[in-house]
Amino acid sequence: MTTTRRGLLAGSAAVVLGAALDAPAAQAHTPQAHTGSGPKPTVVLVHGAFADASGWNGVASRLIRDGYPVVAPPNPLRGVASDSAYLAGILATLDGPLVLVAHSYGGIVVTNAALGNPNVKALVYVAAFVPDRGETLLGLQTEYPGSRLDESALDFRPYGEGLVDGYIKKELFHDVFAGDLPRATTDLMWAGQRPADVRTLGEPSGAPAWRTVPSWYLVARDDQVLPAAAQRFMARRAGAHTVEAGTSHVAMIARPGTTATLVERAAR
């Protein structure tokens, strides 16, 4: 498999709550988010590949109902460094405390974009990549077996000169990406999926914000894109407060209530 064709393996972008919040013994962070006094933090929802910001609608509606300001910006999906810089620019325009929530590939983006921003009080990862410095998406996705997002699951379409985007094939989209959603829903998601540039695979992450910012993680136990074992490893390494749910890769769509509850815990 060529590096180009492998690029989307890690460029990817929720049924029963399996565990209560867990504060690991190795947890080195002291939560600094909303404590009930003063304005509530702004929640920034960052989508991953093969998706767009509408995937957060169920979560966003609950947060807005509960009084949280919400921003769900587009993730360009053009590359780790450029996407992170784009998000960092958006964050710089927002006042007050921030809670960043990321799905899938969005995890590497917030991990880099939040670094050095004193307004970021918490990071919430939803079936997301949580890289350390120098790690790549492909390395994290293939560290543990179980992902079904391999080359055979993707269609590749060139754009520009020497550039390639990857899309999940229609016949595999439901089972690989969102197996616990109705097929009528996933047919629409497939039609509107946003691809990622395959170069995202080998682009190393920078210094991680999770080393200084408290983190939370929702592990999707039935994930066919990013294996649950990889999610647990990254959550544990980051000292994240962790919950698990028996859900597909799109936990925020299939289990918006569980996701919103975790976000609000991080925002306290």
Coordinates of C-alpha atoms in Angstrom, one line a residue, residues 14-160:
A14 CA -22.1 6.3 20.1
V15 CA -25.9 2.5 23.1
V16 CA -25.3 1.8 26.9
L17 CA -23.0 3.8 29.1
G18 CA -20.5 1.2 30.3
A19 CA -18.6 3.0 33.0
A20 CA -18.8 6.0 35.3
L21 CA -16.3 8.7 35.2
D22 CA -12.8 7.4 36.0
A23 CA -10.0 9.5 37.5
P24 CA -6.9 7.3 36.9
A25 CA -4.3 7.0 39.6
A26 CA -1.8 8.6 37.2
Q27 CA -4.1 11.6 36.7
A28 CA -1.8 14.6 37.0
H29 CA -4.3 17.3 36.1
T30 CA -6.4 19.5 38.4
P31 CA -9.7 20.4 36.6
Q32 CA -9.9 24.2 36.1
A33 CA -13.1 24.4 34.1
H34 CA -16.5 25.9 35.1
T35 CA -17.3 25.6 38.8
G36 CA -20.8 26.9 38.8
S37 CA -19.9 30.6 39.3
G38 CA -19.4 33.1 36.6
P39 CA -20.2 32.7 32.9
K40 CA -20.3 29.2 31.5
P41 CA -17.4 28.3 29.1
T42 CA -17.9 28.3 25.4
V43 CA -17.9 24.8 24.0
V44 CA -16.1 24.4 20.7
L45 CA -17.1 21.3 18.8
V46 CA -14.6 20.0 16.2
H47 CA -15.6 17.3 13.7
G48 CA -13.3 14.7 12.0
A49 CA -13.0 13.3 8.5
F50 CA -15.9 11.9 6.5
A51 CA -18.2 14.2 8.5
D52 CA -19.1 17.9 9.1
A53 CA -20.2 20.1 11.9
S54 CA -23.8 18.9 11.6
G55 CA -22.7 15.7 13.3
W56 CA -22.7 17.7 16.5
N57 CA -26.3 18.9 16.3
G58 CA -27.7 16.5 18.9
V59 CA -25.0 17.4 21.3
A60 CA -25.1 21.1 20.6
S61 CA -28.9 21.4 21.1
R62 CA -28.5 19.9 24.5
L63 CA -25.7 22.2 25.5
I64 CA -27.5 25.3 24.2
R65 CA -30.6 24.2 26.1
D66 CA -28.5 24.1 29.3
G67 CA -27.1 27.5 28.8
Y68 CA -23.7 26.9 27.2
P69 CA -22.5 29.0 24.3
V70 CA -21.6 26.7 21.4
V71 CA -19.4 27.1 18.3
A72 CA -19.0 24.3 15.8
P73 CA -16.5 25.5 13.2
P74 CA -15.6 23.7 10.0
N75 CA -12.5 21.5 10.1
P76 CA -10.7 22.0 6.7
L77 CA -9.4 18.5 6.6
R78 CA -6.4 19.6 4.5
G79 CA -3.5 18.6 6.9
V80 CA -2.6 18.4 10.6
A81 CA -0.5 21.6 10.7
S82 CA -2.8 23.7 8.6
D83 CA -6.0 22.5 10.2
S84 CA -4.6 23.1 13.7
A85 CA -3.5 26.6 12.7
Y86 CA -7.0 27.3 11.3
L87 CA -8.7 26.2 14.5
A88 CA -6.1 28.1 16.7
G89 CA -7.0 31.3 14.7
I90 CA -10.7 30.7 15.5
L91 CA -10.0 30.1 19.2
A92 CA -8.1 33.4 19.4
T93 CA -11.3 35.3 18.5
L94 CA -13.3 33.7 21.4
D95 CA -13.3 35.4 24.8
G96 CA -13.6 33.7 28.2
P97 CA -13.0 30.0 29.1
L98 CA -13.2 27.4 26.4
V99 CA -13.9 23.7 26.4
L100 CA -12.8 21.9 23.2
V101 CA -14.6 18.8 22.1
A102 CA -13.2 16.7 19.3
H103 CA -14.3 13.6 17.3
S104 CA -11.9 11.3 15.5
Y105 CA -9.3 13.2 13.4
G106 CA -10.5 16.3 15.2
G107 CA -8.6 15.0 18.2
I108 CA -5.2 15.6 16.7
V109 CA -6.4 19.1 15.6
V110 CA -7.5 20.2 19.1
T111 CA -4.4 18.6 20.7
N112 CA -2.2 21.0 18.7
A113 CA -4.5 24.0 18.4
A114 CA -5.1 24.4 22.1
L115 CA -1.4 24.5 23.0
G116 CA -0.5 27.8 24.7
N117 CA -4.0 29.2 24.8
P118 CA -4.7 30.0 28.4
N119 CA -8.5 30.2 27.8
V120 CA -8.7 26.4 27.1
K121 CA -9.8 24.9 30.4
A122 CA -10.7 21.3 29.3
L123 CA -10.3 18.9 26.3
V124 CA -13.0 16.3 25.6
Y125 CA -12.2 13.5 23.1
V126 CA -15.0 11.5 21.6
A127 CA -13.6 8.3 19.9
A128 CA -10.8 10.6 19.0
F129 CA -7.0 10.6 18.4
V130 CA -5.0 11.9 21.3
P131 CA -1.4 12.0 19.9
D132 CA 1.8 12.7 21.7
R133 CA 4.6 14.7 20.0
G134 CA 5.8 13.1 16.8
E135 CA 3.0 10.5 16.5
T136 CA 1.0 10.1 13.4
L137 CA -2.6 9.1 12.7
L138 CA -1.7 5.9 11.0
G139 CA 0.6 4.9 13.8
L140 CA -2.0 5.3 16.4
Q141 CA -4.8 3.6 14.4
T142 CA -2.7 0.5 13.6
E143 CA -1.1 0.1 17.0
Y144 CA -4.0 -2.2 17.9
P145 CA -5.9 -4.5 15.6
G146 CA -9.6 -4.1 14.8
S147 CA -10.0 -1.2 12.4
R148 CA -11.9 -1.9 9.2
L149 CA -11.0 1.4 7.6
D150 CA -8.3 0.0 5.3
E151 CA -7.6 0.8 1.7
S152 CA -10.3 -1.5 0.4
A153 CA -12.9 0.6 2.2
L154 CA -12.0 3.8 0.5
D155 CA -12.5 5.6 -2.9
F156 CA -9.7 7.9 -3.9
R157 CA -10.3 11.0 -6.0
P158 CA -7.5 13.3 -7.1
Y159 CA -7.7 17.1 -6.9
G160 CA -5.3 19.7 -7.9

